[in-house]
PDB file of C-alpha atoms in Angstrom:
ATOM      1  CA  MET A   1     -72.658 -23.834  57.706  1.00  0.00           C
ATOM      2  CA  SER A   2     -74.158 -22.209  60.881  1.00  0.00           C
ATOM      3  CA  LYS A   3     -73.103 -23.237  64.545  1.00  0.00           C
ATOM      4  CA  ALA A   4     -76.334 -25.026  64.811  1.00  0.00           C
ATOM      5  CA  GLU A   5     -76.010 -26.957  61.783  1.00  0.00           C
ATOM      6  CA  ALA A   6     -72.467 -28.006  62.749  1.00  0.00           C
ATOM      7  CA  VAL A   7     -73.720 -29.564  65.931  1.00  0.00           C
ATOM      8  CA  GLU A   8     -75.530 -31.993  63.944  1.00  0.00           C
ATOM      9  CA  HIS A   9     -72.429 -32.888  61.863  1.00  0.00           C
ATOM     10  CA  PRO A  10     -72.762 -36.853  61.657  1.00  0.00           C
ATOM     11  CA  ASN A  11     -68.908 -37.240  61.965  1.00  0.00           C
ATOM     12  CA  LEU A  12     -69.181 -35.975  65.630  1.00  0.00           C
ATOM     13  CA  LEU A  13     -70.919 -38.975  66.846  1.00  0.00           C
ATOM     14  CA  ALA A  14     -69.019 -41.280  64.596  1.00  0.00           C
ATOM     15  CA  LEU A  15     -65.717 -39.956  65.848  1.00  0.00           C
ATOM     16  CA  SER A  16     -67.064 -40.030  69.598  1.00  0.00           C
ATOM     17  CA  CYS A  17     -67.932 -43.697  68.810  1.00  0.00           C
ATOM     18  CA  LEU A  18     -64.695 -44.634  67.230  1.00  0.00           C
ATOM     19  CA  PHE A  19     -62.561 -43.372  70.016  1.00  0.00           C
ATOM     20  CA  SER A  20     -64.733 -45.043  72.611  1.00  0.00           C
ATOM     21  CA  GLN A  21     -64.467 -48.230  70.896  1.00  0.00           C
ATOM     22  CA  GLN A  22     -60.633 -47.918  70.556  1.00  0.00           C
ATOM     23  CA  LEU A  23     -60.689 -47.285  74.559  1.00  0.00           C
ATOM     24  CA  GLY A  24     -63.136 -50.156  75.225  1.00  0.00           C
ATOM     25  CA  LEU A  25     -65.810 -47.691  76.621  1.00  0.00           C
ATOM     26  CA  THR A  26     -69.498 -47.699  76.182  1.00  0.00           C
ATOM     27  CA  THR A  27     -70.456 -46.362  72.774  1.00  0.00           C
ATOM     28  CA  PRO A  28     -72.079 -42.978  73.377  1.00  0.00           C
ATOM     29  CA  ALA A  29     -75.555 -42.067  72.202  1.00  0.00           C
ATOM     30  CA  ALA A  30     -74.638 -38.429  71.607  1.00  0.00           C
ATOM     31  CA  PRO A  31     -71.517 -36.449  70.425  1.00  0.00           C
ATOM     32  CA  LEU A  32     -69.107 -35.820  73.189  1.00  0.00           C
ATOM     33  CA  THR A  33     -68.030 -32.332  74.199  1.00  0.00           C
ATOM     34  CA  ALA A  34     -64.874 -30.991  72.608  1.00  0.00           C
ATOM     35  CA  ASP A  35     -63.064 -31.347  76.107  1.00  0.00           C
ATOM     36  CA  GLN A  36     -64.284 -34.969  76.376  1.00  0.00           C
ATOM     37  CA  PHE A  37     -63.102 -35.861  72.860  1.00  0.00           C
ATOM     38  CA  GLY A  38     -59.857 -34.145  73.412  1.00  0.00           C
ATOM     39  CA  GLU A  39     -59.297 -36.094  76.639  1.00  0.00           C
ATOM     40  CA  MET A  40     -59.992 -39.253  74.678  1.00  0.00           C
ATOM     41  CA  VAL A  41     -57.545 -38.190  71.947  1.00  0.00           C
ATOM     42  CA  GLU A  42     -54.863 -37.605  74.723  1.00  0.00           C
ATOM     43  CA  THR A  43     -55.573 -41.062  76.200  1.00  0.00           C
ATOM     44  CA  VAL A  44     -55.336 -42.868  72.689  1.00  0.00           C
ATOM     45  CA  MET A  45     -51.919 -40.951  72.010  1.00  0.00           C
ATOM     46  CA  GLU A  46     -50.415 -41.996  75.334  1.00  0.00           C
ATOM     47  CA  GLU A  47     -51.520 -45.739  74.848  1.00  0.00           C
ATOM     48  CA  ALA A  48     -49.869 -45.546  71.236  1.00  0.00           C
ATOM     49  CA  GLY A  49     -46.796 -44.080  72.816  1.00  0.00           C
ATOM     50  CA  VAL A  50     -46.913 -40.958  70.764  1.00  0.00           C
ATOM     51  CA  LYS A  51     -48.180 -38.349  73.337  1.00  0.00           C
ATOM     52  CA  ARG A  52     -44.956 -36.345  73.183  1.00  0.00           C
ATOM     53  CA  PRO A  53     -43.352 -35.207  69.693  1.00  0.00           C
ATOM     54  CA  GLY A  54     -40.089 -36.886  70.806  1.00  0.00           C
ATOM     55  CA  GLN A  55     -41.790 -40.279  71.153  1.00  0.00           C
ATOM     56  CA  ALA A  56     -42.851 -40.221  67.391  1.00  0.00           C
ATOM     57  CA  ARG A  57     -39.390 -41.273  66.065  1.00  0.00           C
ATOM     58  CA  THR A  58     -40.494 -43.169  62.771  1.00  0.00           C
ATOM     59  CA  ALA A  59     -42.435 -41.852  59.907  1.00  0.00           C
ATOM     60  CA  ASP A  60     -45.227 -44.305  60.839  1.00  0.00           C
ATOM     61  CA  ALA A  61     -45.335 -42.840  64.460  1.00  0.00           C
ATOM     62  CA  ARG A  62     -45.468 -39.312  63.118  1.00  0.00           C
ATOM     63  CA  VAL A  63     -48.311 -39.981  60.842  1.00  0.00           C
ATOM     64  CA  VAL A  64     -50.307 -41.753  63.721  1.00  0.00           C
ATOM     65  CA  ARG A  65     -49.758 -38.884  66.018  1.00  0.00           C
ATOM     66  CA  MET A  66     -50.412 -36.324  63.181  1.00  0.00           C
ATOM     67  CA  PHE A  67     -53.742 -37.838  62.546  1.00  0.00           C
ATOM     68  CA  LEU A  68     -54.839 -38.341  66.178  1.00  0.00           C
ATOM     69  CA  LEU A  69     -54.040 -34.600  66.701  1.00  0.00           C
ATOM     70  CA  MET A  70     -56.080 -33.677  63.356  1.00  0.00           C
ATOM     71  CA  ALA A  71     -58.857 -35.516  64.655  1.00  0.00           C
ATOM     72  CA  ARG A  72     -59.143 -33.114  67.594  1.00  0.00           C
ATOM     73  CA  HIS A  73     -58.786 -30.000  65.363  1.00  0.00           C
ATOM     74  CA  SER A  74     -61.427 -31.448  63.134  1.00  0.00           C
ATOM     75  CA  TYR A  75     -63.852 -32.053  65.836  1.00  0.00           C
ATOM     76  CA  GLN A  76     -63.455 -28.589  67.037  1.00  0.00           C
ATOM     77  CA  ARG A  77     -63.967 -27.335  63.560  1.00  0.00           C
ATOM     78  CA  MET A  78     -67.188 -29.271  63.260  1.00  0.00           C
ATOM     79  CA  LEU A  79     -68.434 -27.665  66.372  1.00  0.00           C
ATOM     80  CA  ASN A  80     -67.087 -24.238  65.460  1.00  0.00           C
ATOM     81  CA  PRO A  81     -66.528 -23.789  61.526  1.00  0.00           C
ATOM     82  CA  ALA A  82     -64.057 -21.506  59.953  1.00  0.00           C
ATOM     83  CA  PRO A  83     -65.587 -18.281  58.604  1.00  0.00           C
ATOM     84  CA  GLU A  84     -67.452 -18.756  55.466  1.00  0.00           C
ATOM     85  CA  PRO A  85     -65.957 -16.783  52.420  1.00  0.00           C
ATOM     86  CA  ASP A  86     -67.920 -15.054  49.669  1.00  0.00           C
ATOM     87  CA  ARG A  87     -69.957 -17.403  47.831  1.00  0.00           C
ATOM     88  CA  GLY A  88     -69.321 -15.878  44.636  1.00  0.00           C
ATOM     89  CA  LEU A  89     -65.587 -16.223  45.010  1.00  0.00           C
ATOM     90  CA  VAL A  90     -66.051 -19.969  45.967  1.00  0.00           C
ATOM     91  CA  GLN A  91     -68.000 -20.637  42.650  1.00  0.00           C
ATOM     92  CA  LYS A  92     -65.169 -18.859  40.733  1.00  0.00           C
ATOM     93  CA  ALA A  93     -62.535 -21.103  42.646  1.00  0.00           C
ATOM     94  CA  LEU A  94     -64.705 -24.129  41.702  1.00  0.00           C
ATOM     95  CA  SER A  95     -64.772 -23.063  38.131  1.00  0.00           C
ATOM     96  CA  PHE A  96     -60.888 -22.801  37.973  1.00  0.00           C
ATOM     97  CA  ARG A  97     -60.432 -26.185  39.690  1.00  0.00           C
ATOM     98  CA  SER A  98     -62.683 -27.834  37.381  1.00  0.00           C
ATOM     99  CA  LYS A  99     -59.940 -27.330  34.873  1.00  0.00           C
ATOM    100  CA  GLY A 100     -57.018 -28.533  37.142  1.00  0.00           C
ATOM    101  CA  PRO A 101     -54.769 -31.447  37.093  1.00  0.00           C
ATOM    102  CA  GLU A 102     -55.018 -34.347  39.849  1.00  0.00           C
ATOM    103  CA  THR A 103     -52.849 -33.871  42.782  1.00  0.00           C
ATOM    104  CA  LYS A 104     -49.572 -35.773  42.636  1.00  0.00           C
ATOM    105  CA  SER A 105     -47.870 -37.567  45.524  1.00  0.00           C
ATOM    106  CA  ASN A 106     -44.249 -37.313  43.898  1.00  0.00           C
ATOM    107  CA  PHE A 107     -44.739 -33.563  44.412  1.00  0.00           C
ATOM    108  CA  ALA A 108     -46.192 -33.690  47.823  1.00  0.00           C
ATOM    109  CA  GLN A 109     -49.323 -31.986  46.598  1.00  0.00           C
ATOM    110  CA  SER A 110     -52.341 -31.914  48.917  1.00  0.00           C
ATOM    111  CA  ARG A 111     -55.096 -29.414  47.700  1.00  0.00           C
ATOM    112  CA  CYS A 112     -57.173 -27.525  50.410  1.00  0.00           C
ATOM    113  CA  ASP A 113     -60.829 -26.987  49.787  1.00  0.00           C
ATOM    114  CA  GLU A 114     -62.274 -24.021  47.851  1.00  0.00           C
ATOM    115  CA  ALA A 115     -63.633 -22.439  51.122  1.00  0.00           C
ATOM    116  CA  SER A 116     -60.046 -22.580  52.487  1.00  0.00           C
ATOM    117  CA  ALA A 117     -58.658 -21.252  49.145  1.00  0.00           C
ATOM    118  CA  CYS A 118     -60.909 -18.203  49.488  1.00  0.00           C
ATOM    119  CA  ARG A 119     -60.181 -17.596  53.029  1.00  0.00           C
ATOM    120  CA  ARG A 120     -56.536 -17.201  52.014  1.00  0.00           C
ATOM    121  CA  VAL A 121     -57.528 -14.830  49.256  1.00  0.00           C
ATOM    122  CA  ALA A 122     -59.593 -12.741  51.711  1.00  0.00           C
ATOM    123  CA  GLU A 123     -56.522 -12.135  54.061  1.00  0.00           C
ATOM    124  CA  ILE A 124     -54.091 -11.363  51.247  1.00  0.00           C
ATOM    125  CA  GLU A 125     -56.668  -8.626  49.950  1.00  0.00           C
ATOM    126  CA  ARG A 126     -57.040  -7.345  53.434  1.00  0.00           C
ATOM    127  CA  ARG A 127     -53.408  -6.755  54.130  1.00  0.00           C
ATOM    128  CA  VAL A 128     -51.753  -6.230  50.648  1.00  0.00           C
ATOM    129  CA  PRO A 129     -52.615  -3.063  48.744  1.00  0.00           C
ATOM    130  CA  GLU A 130     -54.347  -3.577  45.272  1.00  0.00           C
ATOM    131  CA  GLY A 131     -51.815  -3.355  42.296  1.00  0.00           C
ATOM    132  CA  ALA A 132     -49.018  -4.917  44.419  1.00  0.00           C
ATOM    133  CA  THR A 133     -46.596  -7.652  43.133  1.00  0.00           C
ATOM    134  CA  VAL A 134     -47.441 -11.212  44.669  1.00  0.00           C
ATOM    135  CA  LEU A 135     -45.504 -14.276  44.134  1.00  0.00           C
ATOM    136  CA  PHE A 136     -46.816 -17.664  44.719  1.00  0.00           C
ATOM    137  CA  LEU A 137     -44.059 -20.394  45.523  1.00  0.00           C
ATOM    138  CA  GLY A 138     -46.242 -23.322  44.051  1.00  0.00           C
ATOM    139  CA  ASP A 139     -49.709 -23.311  43.747  1.00  0.00           C
ATOM    140  CA  ASP A 140     -51.567 -26.593  43.354  1.00  0.00           C
ATOM    141  CA  ASP A 141     -54.558 -25.023  45.331  1.00  0.00           C
ATOM    142  CA  GLY A 142     -55.156 -22.767  42.385  1.00  0.00           C
ATOM    143  CA  VAL A 143     -55.282 -19.583  44.505  1.00  0.00           C
ATOM    144  CA  SER A 144     -53.297 -17.208  42.151  1.00  0.00           C
ATOM    145  CA  PRO A 145     -55.926 -16.951  39.577  1.00  0.00           C
ATOM    146  CA  LEU A 146     -58.334 -15.515  42.103  1.00  0.00           C
ATOM    147  CA  LEU A 147     -56.049 -12.576  42.677  1.00  0.00           C
ATOM    148  CA  ALA A 148     -55.030 -12.015  39.096  1.00  0.00           C
ATOM    149  CA  GLU A 149     -57.532  -9.213  38.694  1.00  0.00           C
ATOM    150  CA  LYS A 150     -56.271  -7.051  41.551  1.00  0.00           C
ATOM    151  CA  TYR A 151     -52.560  -7.656  41.677  1.00  0.00           C
ATOM    152  CA  GLN A 152     -49.514  -8.385  39.520  1.00  0.00           C
ATOM    153  CA  VAL A 153     -49.221 -12.160  40.040  1.00  0.00           C
ATOM    154  CA  THR A 154     -46.162 -14.453  39.368  1.00  0.00           C
ATOM    155  CA  MET A 155     -46.527 -18.277  40.198  1.00  0.00           C
ATOM    156  CA  ILE A 156     -43.614 -20.708  40.023  1.00  0.00           C
ATOM    157  CA  ASP A 157     -44.070 -24.405  40.346  1.00  0.00           C
ATOM    158  CA  LEU A 158     -41.897 -27.493  39.532  1.00  0.00           C
ATOM    159  CA  ASP A 159     -44.944 -29.162  38.156  1.00  0.00           C
ATOM    160  CA  HIS A 160     -45.263 -28.462  34.566  1.00  0.00           C
ATOM    161  CA  GLU A 161     -48.969 -29.354  34.626  1.00  0.00           C
ATOM    162  CA  ILE A 162     -49.663 -26.906  37.419  1.00  0.00           C
ATOM    163  CA  VAL A 163     -47.964 -24.379  35.241  1.00  0.00           C
ATOM    164  CA  GLN A 164     -49.994 -24.961  32.310  1.00  0.00           C
ATOM    165  CA  TRP A 165     -53.291 -25.064  34.153  1.00  0.00           C
ATOM    166  CA  ILE A 166     -52.736 -21.650  35.865  1.00  0.00           C
ATOM    167  CA  ALA A 167     -51.567 -20.147  32.628  1.00  0.00           C
ATOM    168  CA  GLU A 168     -54.754 -21.379  30.713  1.00  0.00           C
ATOM    169  CA  VAL A 169     -57.127 -20.440  33.466  1.00  0.00           C
ATOM    170  CA  ALA A 170     -55.514 -17.027  34.185  1.00  0.00           C
ATOM    171  CA  PRO A 171     -53.499 -15.522  31.519  1.00  0.00           C
ATOM    172  CA  ASP A 172     -52.588 -12.428  33.517  1.00  0.00           C
ATOM    173  CA  VAL A 173     -50.698 -14.593  35.841  1.00  0.00           C
ATOM    174  CA  ARG A 174     -47.066 -15.078  35.059  1.00  0.00           C
ATOM    175  CA  ALA A 175     -46.741 -18.701  35.469  1.00  0.00           C
ATOM    176  CA  GLU A 176     -43.339 -20.303  35.228  1.00  0.00           C
ATOM    177  CA  ARG A 177     -41.829 -23.662  35.693  1.00  0.00           C
ATOM    178  CA  CYS A 178     -38.991 -23.015  38.451  1.00  0.00           C
ATOM    179  CA  HIS A 179     -37.620 -24.688  41.602  1.00  0.00           C
ATOM    180  CA  VAL A 180     -37.988 -22.545  44.644  1.00  0.00           C
ATOM    181  CA  LEU A 181     -34.255 -22.496  45.376  1.00  0.00           C
ATOM    182  CA  GLN A 182     -33.382 -21.396  41.598  1.00  0.00           C
ATOM    183  CA  THR A 183     -35.611 -17.996  41.337  1.00  0.00           C
ATOM    184  CA  PRO A 184     -33.908 -15.614  39.118  1.00  0.00           C
ATOM    185  CA  ASP A 185     -31.966 -12.602  40.435  1.00  0.00           C
ATOM    186  CA  SER A 186     -34.561 -10.419  39.271  1.00  0.00           C
ATOM    187  CA  PHE A 187     -36.913 -11.663  41.788  1.00  0.00           C
ATOM    188  CA  THR A 188     -34.670 -10.460  44.735  1.00  0.00           C
ATOM    189  CA  GLY A 189     -36.641  -8.044  46.876  1.00  0.00           C
ATOM    190  CA  ALA A 190     -39.206  -7.708  43.870  1.00  0.00           C
ATOM    191  CA  PHE A 191     -42.415  -8.783  45.674  1.00  0.00           C
ATOM    192  CA  GLN A 192     -44.758  -7.056  48.154  1.00  0.00           C
ATOM    193  CA  ALA A 193     -46.202 -10.443  49.113  1.00  0.00           C
ATOM    194  CA  VAL A 194     -45.187 -13.887  48.991  1.00  0.00           C
ATOM    195  CA  VAL A 195     -47.530 -16.881  49.419  1.00  0.00           C
ATOM    196  CA  ALA A 196     -46.735 -20.531  50.112  1.00  0.00           C
ATOM    197  CA  ASP A 197     -48.380 -23.749  51.232  1.00  0.00           C
ATOM    198  CA  PRO A 198     -45.169 -25.811  51.357  1.00  0.00           C
ATOM    199  CA  ILE A 199     -44.217 -29.561  51.778  1.00  0.00           C
ATOM    200  CA  ARG A 200     -44.465 -30.532  55.293  1.00  0.00           C
ATOM    201  CA  GLY A 201     -41.005 -31.376  56.559  1.00  0.00           C
ATOM    202  CA  MET A 202     -37.704 -29.708  56.573  1.00  0.00           C
ATOM    203  CA  GLU A 203     -38.098 -29.217  52.824  1.00  0.00           C
ATOM    204  CA  ALA A 204     -40.348 -26.421  53.794  1.00  0.00           C
ATOM    205  CA  GLU A 205     -37.031 -24.341  54.426  1.00  0.00           C
ATOM    206  CA  TRP A 206     -36.556 -23.917  50.758  1.00  0.00           C
ATOM    207  CA  PHE A 207     -39.840 -22.151  50.585  1.00  0.00           C
ATOM    208  CA  LEU A 208     -38.845 -20.029  53.376  1.00  0.00           C
ATOM    209  CA  LEU A 209     -35.487 -19.032  51.846  1.00  0.00           C
ATOM    210  CA  ALA A 210     -37.067 -18.203  48.766  1.00  0.00           C
ATOM    211  CA  ALA A 211     -39.623 -15.825  50.498  1.00  0.00           C
ATOM    212  CA  GLN A 212     -36.788 -14.312  52.457  1.00  0.00           C
ATOM    213  CA  LYS A 213     -34.945 -13.589  49.128  1.00  0.00           C
ATOM    214  CA  CYS A 214     -38.026 -12.379  47.038  1.00  0.00           C
ATOM    215  CA  LEU A 215     -39.864 -10.236  49.632  1.00  0.00           C
ATOM    216  CA  ALA A 216     -39.418  -6.444  49.547  1.00  0.00           C
ATOM    217  CA  ALA A 217     -38.720  -5.042  52.803  1.00  0.00           C
ATOM    218  CA  GLY A 218     -42.005  -4.512  54.526  1.00  0.00           C
ATOM    219  CA  GLY A 219     -43.645  -7.207  52.502  1.00  0.00           C
ATOM    220  CA  HIS A 220     -45.919  -9.857  53.572  1.00  0.00           C
ATOM    221  CA  PHE A 221     -45.431 -13.622  53.793  1.00  0.00           C
ATOM    222  CA  PHE A 222     -48.485 -15.847  53.995  1.00  0.00           C
ATOM    223  CA  TRP A 223     -47.368 -19.256  55.044  1.00  0.00           C
ATOM    224  CA  ALA A 224     -49.779 -22.276  55.394  1.00  0.00           C
ATOM    225  CA  ASP A 225     -48.438 -24.896  57.921  1.00  0.00           C
ATOM    226  CA  HIS A 226     -49.175 -26.460  61.133  1.00  0.00           C
ATOM    227  CA  PRO A 227     -46.881 -27.685  63.966  1.00  0.00           C
ATOM    228  CA  ASP A 228     -49.238 -30.866  64.363  1.00  0.00           C
ATOM    229  CA  TRP A 229     -48.627 -31.779  60.635  1.00  0.00           C
ATOM    230  CA  ASN A 230     -45.021 -30.619  60.155  1.00  0.00           C
ATOM    231  CA  PHE A 231     -42.666 -31.940  62.825  1.00  0.00           C
ATOM    232  CA  ALA A 232     -40.184 -29.290  61.597  1.00  0.00           C
ATOM    233  CA  PHE A 233     -42.319 -26.285  61.994  1.00  0.00           C
ATOM    234  CA  PRO A 234     -40.952 -24.985  65.298  1.00  0.00           C
ATOM    235  CA  ALA A 235     -37.353 -24.683  63.872  1.00  0.00           C
ATOM    236  CA  LEU A 236     -38.673 -23.193  60.529  1.00  0.00           C
ATOM    237  CA  GLN A 237     -40.727 -20.595  62.586  1.00  0.00           C
ATOM    238  CA  PHE A 238     -37.549 -19.788  64.582  1.00  0.00           C
ATOM    239  CA  GLN A 239     -35.531 -19.217  61.345  1.00  0.00           C
ATOM    240  CA  ALA A 240     -38.248 -17.112  59.915  1.00  0.00           C
ATOM    241  CA  GLU A 241     -38.603 -14.830  62.810  1.00  0.00           C
ATOM    242  CA  LYS A 242     -35.007 -13.864  62.369  1.00  0.00           C
ATOM    243  CA  SER A 243     -35.846 -11.684  59.446  1.00  0.00           C
ATOM    244  CA  MET A 244     -39.648 -11.361  59.772  1.00  0.00           C
ATOM    245  CA  GLU A 245     -42.203 -10.248  62.221  1.00  0.00           C
ATOM    246  CA  LEU A 246     -45.021 -12.687  63.050  1.00  0.00           C
ATOM    247  CA  LEU A 247     -48.204 -10.581  62.680  1.00  0.00           C
ATOM    248  CA  ASP A 248     -51.054 -13.089  63.023  1.00  0.00           C
ATOM    249  CA  CYS A 249     -51.720 -16.832  63.074  1.00  0.00           C
ATOM    250  CA  LEU A 250     -55.225 -17.876  61.881  1.00  0.00           C
ATOM    251  CA  GLU A 251     -55.648 -21.373  63.295  1.00  0.00           C
ATOM    252  CA  ASN A 252     -56.914 -24.220  61.348  1.00  0.00           C
ATOM    253  CA  TRP A 253     -57.690 -22.025  58.449  1.00  0.00           C
ATOM    254  CA  HIS A 254     -57.259 -24.557  55.622  1.00  0.00           C
ATOM    255  CA  CYS A 255     -58.839 -27.755  55.217  1.00  0.00           C
ATOM    256  CA  TYR A 256     -57.270 -30.825  53.293  1.00  0.00           C
ATOM    257  CA  PRO A 257     -58.568 -34.294  52.616  1.00  0.00           C
ATOM    258  CA  ALA A 258     -57.243 -37.018  55.202  1.00  0.00           C
ATOM    259  CA  SER A 259     -58.794 -40.168  53.586  1.00  0.00           C
ATOM    260  CA  ILE A 260     -56.479 -42.787  52.200  1.00  0.00           C
ATOM    261  CA  PRO A 261     -57.910 -44.463  48.952  1.00  0.00           C
ATOM    262  CA  VAL A 262     -58.191 -47.987  49.812  1.00  0.00           C
ATOM    263  CA  SER A 263     -60.388 -50.766  48.028  1.00  0.00           C
ATOM    264  CA  GLU A 264     -62.895 -52.881  50.009  1.00  0.00           C
ATOM    265  CA  ASP A 265     -60.991 -56.060  49.412  1.00  0.00           C
ATOM    266  CA  GLU A 266     -57.858 -54.204  50.800  1.00  0.00           C
ATOM    267  CA  THR A 267     -59.839 -52.984  53.978  1.00  0.00           C
ATOM    268  CA  SER A 268     -61.138 -56.375  54.712  1.00  0.00           C
ATOM    269  CA  GLY A 269     -57.734 -57.839  54.793  1.00  0.00           C
ATOM    270  CA  LEU A 270     -56.356 -55.450  57.368  1.00  0.00           C
ATOM    271  CA  GLY A 271     -56.414 -56.004  61.154  1.00  0.00           C
ATOM    272  CA  SER A 272     -59.044 -54.057  63.365  1.00  0.00           C
ATOM    273  CA  GLU A 273     -56.390 -51.435  64.370  1.00  0.00           C
ATOM    274  CA  HIS A 274     -55.626 -50.538  60.652  1.00  0.00           C
ATOM    275  CA  GLN A 275     -59.401 -50.513  59.784  1.00  0.00           C
ATOM    276  CA  ARG A 276     -60.095 -48.115  62.676  1.00  0.00           C
ATOM    277  CA  PHE A 277     -57.167 -45.941  61.162  1.00  0.00           C
ATOM    278  CA  LEU A 278     -58.683 -45.730  57.690  1.00  0.00           C
ATOM    279  CA  GLU A 279     -62.124 -44.947  59.221  1.00  0.00           C
ATOM    280  CA  LEU A 280     -60.597 -42.140  61.329  1.00  0.00           C
ATOM    281  CA  GLY A 281     -58.955 -40.849  57.814  1.00  0.00           C
ATOM    282  CA  ARG A 282     -62.592 -40.791  56.306  1.00  0.00           C
ATOM    283  CA  LEU A 283     -64.068 -38.988  59.406  1.00  0.00           C
ATOM    284  CA  ILE A 284     -61.353 -36.244  59.696  1.00  0.00           C
ATOM    285  CA  SER A 285     -59.626 -33.585  57.596  1.00  0.00           C
ATOM    286  CA  LEU A 286     -56.225 -32.323  57.991  1.00  0.00           C
ATOM    287  CA  TRP A 287     -55.776 -28.487  58.831  1.00  0.00           C
ATOM    288  CA  SER A 288     -53.195 -25.886  58.296  1.00  0.00           C
ATOM    289  CA  ASN A 289     -52.704 -22.635  60.183  1.00  0.00           C
ATOM    290  CA  LEU A 290     -52.190 -19.295  58.101  1.00  0.00           C
ATOM    291  CA  TYR A 291     -49.317 -17.576  59.497  1.00  0.00           C
ATOM    292  CA  ILE A 292     -48.773 -14.080  58.331  1.00  0.00           C
ATOM    293  CA  PHE A 293     -45.264 -12.450  58.548  1.00  0.00           C
ATOM    294  CA  ARG A 294     -43.826  -9.049  57.605  1.00  0.00           C
ATOM    295  CA  LYS A 295     -40.268  -8.710  56.593  1.00  0.00           C
ATOM    296  CA  ARG A 296     -38.577  -6.217  58.689  1.00  0.00           C
ATOM    297  CA  VAL A 297     -37.581  -3.119  56.876  1.00  0.00           C
ATOM    298  CA  ASP A 298     -34.130  -3.141  58.373  1.00  0.00           C
ATOM    299  CA  CYS A 299     -33.356  -6.716  57.503  1.00  0.00           C
ATOM    300  CA  ARG A 300     -30.677  -7.543  54.945  1.00  0.00           C
ATOM    301  CA  ARG A 301     -31.071 -10.671  52.669  1.00  0.00           C
ATOM    302  CA  SER A 302     -30.578 -13.950  54.538  1.00  0.00           C
TER     303      SER A 302
END
C-alpha cells in the first residue's frame, strides 16, 4: 500500500469518529491528523484512569490501556505503512499458512500477518550469514519454513500441532516438541541466531533465558515484543542487556489481529462502553517491535 492509498484507509475516519464520540465531541468529516488523534487517545486514557502504566493495576485495566495505545500505533501505521516485503515471499508464506492449525488461547498464540512474517525473514537474512544455525523458540507464525532453504533451522514448540505442521511443510526444518526451559544440553551455545515472539508477560523471561543459553557468542537474537503490549518488557530488556547488546529496534514491525469474536446477540446485550471497545478491536491491530540483539563475545552463560 502506498502512502497515498494509506491516507484513504477507511479506519482512519472510523477511529476519528469513535474517539470523538467517546469524548462527546463533534463527529469529524475527515480523518484527524496523527497528532490530533494521539491527543484524543491521551485524553481517553486519562479519563479511564490508565494514562500511566502504574495506574493499570488489574488485568482488565492493562488490556484497556494496551488497546488504547495500540489504537495510536495503528493510526500511525495506517498513515505510514510498514515496508512491503517481497510479494513472492508473501505468497510462499500464505501457502505454508494455509496448511497450519488454528491459533490456541491456551498456548497464548497470536499470529502476525504474512507481511509481518516476511519482514522478520528479511531482517534475519540481512544480518545472519547463509548456512548459519538458527533456532526458533516457538513458531505459530510459520516463519521457520521461509528460512529453510538458506539456513540450518531448528524449531521447538510445546504445541504438537505446530511441530507437526512445520515438519510437514518444511521437512528440512528440525521440528521438535520441547519446552523452552528444557532445551537439551546440545543446544548450549549452538546457534548463530535465535528467534522468538513470546508470551506477553513475565513468562517471556523463559524465552530470554533460552536464547541466552542457546546463542553462540556474537550470535543474534531477534525478539518480537512491545512495551505497550507487555507490561513486563522494561524489566526483560534490562535483563537481556546484561549479556547482549541492543543493535536495533524496528518499531511496529509486526501486525496481529485485535478483534474479539463476539456474536451480534452478545454485542447487543452489552452497554455502550463495551460496544465501543469491541468496535475499537475491529478497527485496530496489535503491534510488536522487532528488537535485534547480539550476544557479547566475552559473555559467559547466564
